[in-house]
Each structure stands twice: as C-alpha cells, then as structure tokens.
mmCIF file of C-alpha atoms in Angstrom:
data_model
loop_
_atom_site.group_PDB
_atom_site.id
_atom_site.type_symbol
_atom_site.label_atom_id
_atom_site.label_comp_id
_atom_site.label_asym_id
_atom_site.label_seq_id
_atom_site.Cartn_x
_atom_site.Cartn_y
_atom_site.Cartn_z
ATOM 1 C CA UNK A 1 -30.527 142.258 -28.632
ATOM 2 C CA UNK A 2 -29.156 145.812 -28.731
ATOM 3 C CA UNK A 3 -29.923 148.463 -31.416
ATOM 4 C CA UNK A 4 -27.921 151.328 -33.205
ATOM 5 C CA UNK A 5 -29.605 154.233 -35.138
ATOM 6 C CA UNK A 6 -28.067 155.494 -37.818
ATOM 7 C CA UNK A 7 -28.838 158.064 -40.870
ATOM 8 C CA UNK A 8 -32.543 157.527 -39.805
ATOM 9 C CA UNK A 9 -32.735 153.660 -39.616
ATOM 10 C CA UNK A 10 -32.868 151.462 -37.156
ATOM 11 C CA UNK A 11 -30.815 148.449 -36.816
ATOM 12 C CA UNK A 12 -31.265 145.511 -34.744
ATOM 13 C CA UNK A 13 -28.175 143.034 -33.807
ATOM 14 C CA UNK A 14 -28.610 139.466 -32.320
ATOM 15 C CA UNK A 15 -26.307 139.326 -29.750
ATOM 16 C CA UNK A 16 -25.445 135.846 -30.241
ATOM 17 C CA UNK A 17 -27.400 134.300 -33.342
ATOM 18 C CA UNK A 18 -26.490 130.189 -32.537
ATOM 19 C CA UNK A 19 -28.156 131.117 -28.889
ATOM 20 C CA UNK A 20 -31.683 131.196 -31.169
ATOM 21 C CA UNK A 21 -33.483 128.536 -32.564
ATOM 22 C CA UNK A 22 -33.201 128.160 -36.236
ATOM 23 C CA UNK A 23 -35.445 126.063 -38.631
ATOM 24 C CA UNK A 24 -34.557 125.421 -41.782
ATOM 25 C CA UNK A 25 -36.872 126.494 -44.966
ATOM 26 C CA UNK A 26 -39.463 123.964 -46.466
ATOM 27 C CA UNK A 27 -39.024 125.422 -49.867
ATOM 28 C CA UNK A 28 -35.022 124.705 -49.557
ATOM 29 C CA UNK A 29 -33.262 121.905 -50.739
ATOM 30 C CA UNK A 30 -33.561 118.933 -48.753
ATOM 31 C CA UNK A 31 -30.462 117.307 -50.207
ATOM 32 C CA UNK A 32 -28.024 119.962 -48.017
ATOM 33 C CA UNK A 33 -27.976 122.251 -51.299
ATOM 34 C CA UNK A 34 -29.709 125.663 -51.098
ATOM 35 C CA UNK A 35 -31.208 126.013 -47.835
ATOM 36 C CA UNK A 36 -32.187 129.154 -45.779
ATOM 37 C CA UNK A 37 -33.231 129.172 -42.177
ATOM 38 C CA UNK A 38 -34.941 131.106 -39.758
ATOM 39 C CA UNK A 39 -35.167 131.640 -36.596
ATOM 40 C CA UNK A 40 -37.956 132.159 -34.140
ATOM 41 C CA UNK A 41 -38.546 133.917 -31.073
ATOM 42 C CA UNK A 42 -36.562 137.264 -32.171
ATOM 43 C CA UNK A 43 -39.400 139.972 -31.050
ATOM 44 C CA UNK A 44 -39.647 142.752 -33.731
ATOM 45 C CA UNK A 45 -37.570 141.069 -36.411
ATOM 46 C CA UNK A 46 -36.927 137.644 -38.004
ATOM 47 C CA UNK A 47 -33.263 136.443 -38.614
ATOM 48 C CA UNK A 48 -32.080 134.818 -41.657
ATOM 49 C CA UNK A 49 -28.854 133.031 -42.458
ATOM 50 C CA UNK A 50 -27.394 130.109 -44.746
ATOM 51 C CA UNK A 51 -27.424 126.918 -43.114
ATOM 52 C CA UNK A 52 -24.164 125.497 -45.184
ATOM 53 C CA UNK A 53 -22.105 128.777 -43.091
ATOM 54 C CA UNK A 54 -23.815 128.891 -39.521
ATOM 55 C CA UNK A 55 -21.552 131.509 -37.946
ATOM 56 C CA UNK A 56 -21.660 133.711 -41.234
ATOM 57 C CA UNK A 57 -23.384 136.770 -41.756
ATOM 58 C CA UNK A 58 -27.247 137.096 -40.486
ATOM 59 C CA UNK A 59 -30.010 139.319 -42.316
ATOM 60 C CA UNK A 60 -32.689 140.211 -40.148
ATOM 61 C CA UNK A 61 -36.208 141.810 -41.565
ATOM 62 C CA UNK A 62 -38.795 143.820 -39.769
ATOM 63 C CA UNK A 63 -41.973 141.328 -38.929
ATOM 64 C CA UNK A 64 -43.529 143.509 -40.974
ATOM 65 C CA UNK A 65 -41.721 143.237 -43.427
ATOM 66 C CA UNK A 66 -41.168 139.769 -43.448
ATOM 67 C CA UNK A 67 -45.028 138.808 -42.985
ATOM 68 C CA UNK A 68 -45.214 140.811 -46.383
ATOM 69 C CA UNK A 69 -42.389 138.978 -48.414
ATOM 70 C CA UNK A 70 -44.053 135.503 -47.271
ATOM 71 C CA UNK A 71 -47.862 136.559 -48.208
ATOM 72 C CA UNK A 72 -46.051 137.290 -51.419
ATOM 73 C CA UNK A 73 -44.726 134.410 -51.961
ATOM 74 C CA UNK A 74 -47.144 132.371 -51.174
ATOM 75 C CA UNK A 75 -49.783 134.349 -53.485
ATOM 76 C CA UNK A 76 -47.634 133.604 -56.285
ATOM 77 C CA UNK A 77 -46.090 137.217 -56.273
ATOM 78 C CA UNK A 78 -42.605 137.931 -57.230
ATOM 79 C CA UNK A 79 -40.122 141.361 -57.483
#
C-alpha cells in the first residue's frame, strides 16, 4: 500500500484491491441488487467498493472513521 500527501491530506492506495479479501455487506441486497463490500486486513483504513463492478473505483475510510460511521448506524443515527 503506498501513500501520497497532498494539500494536507493523506491518501492511502491499495496496490492491487482483488489481492484483498472482500465480504460483502449484511445490510445489502441478497438478491445481487445493492450490495457493498468490504474488505479486511487493510491496516489503517477499510476499503469499500460495489460488488456488481469489482475492478471499479475503491473508497477507502480511516478505521477511525469507519468504526464511527458503523456505531452510527447501528445506534440508529443518520447524516
């Protein structure tokens, strides 16, 4: 995983995001509609991508981050 810095951020890139394992979201649709997955084992950030387009575009959030959006949603809260 290599990392850029730019206008004070930090960005993370997965070298190569199908060499990760990927699980697929319990809230999404089971039926092959709307699903998200993640994938595990990324230190310091958590991947996300559509599972309909694979070897499309990857969002990755700071654990932090991340741990906060799921306690969120989980407690009911929404932005």
């Amino acid at each position: 995983m290599g990392t850029a810095q730019a206008a004070g951020e930090k960005r993370t890139f997965l070298p190569d995001p199908n060499g990760v394992a990927w699980r697929k979201s319990s809230y999404s649709n089971q039926e092959g509609g709307d699903c998200v997955e993640v994938a595990d084992g990324v230190t310091g950030v958590v991947p996300v991508r559509d599972s309909k387009v694979p070897g499309g575009p990857v969002v990755s959030f700071g654990d932090g981050s991340w741990a906060a959006f799921i306690s969120g949603v989980q407690g009911g809260r929404r932005r």
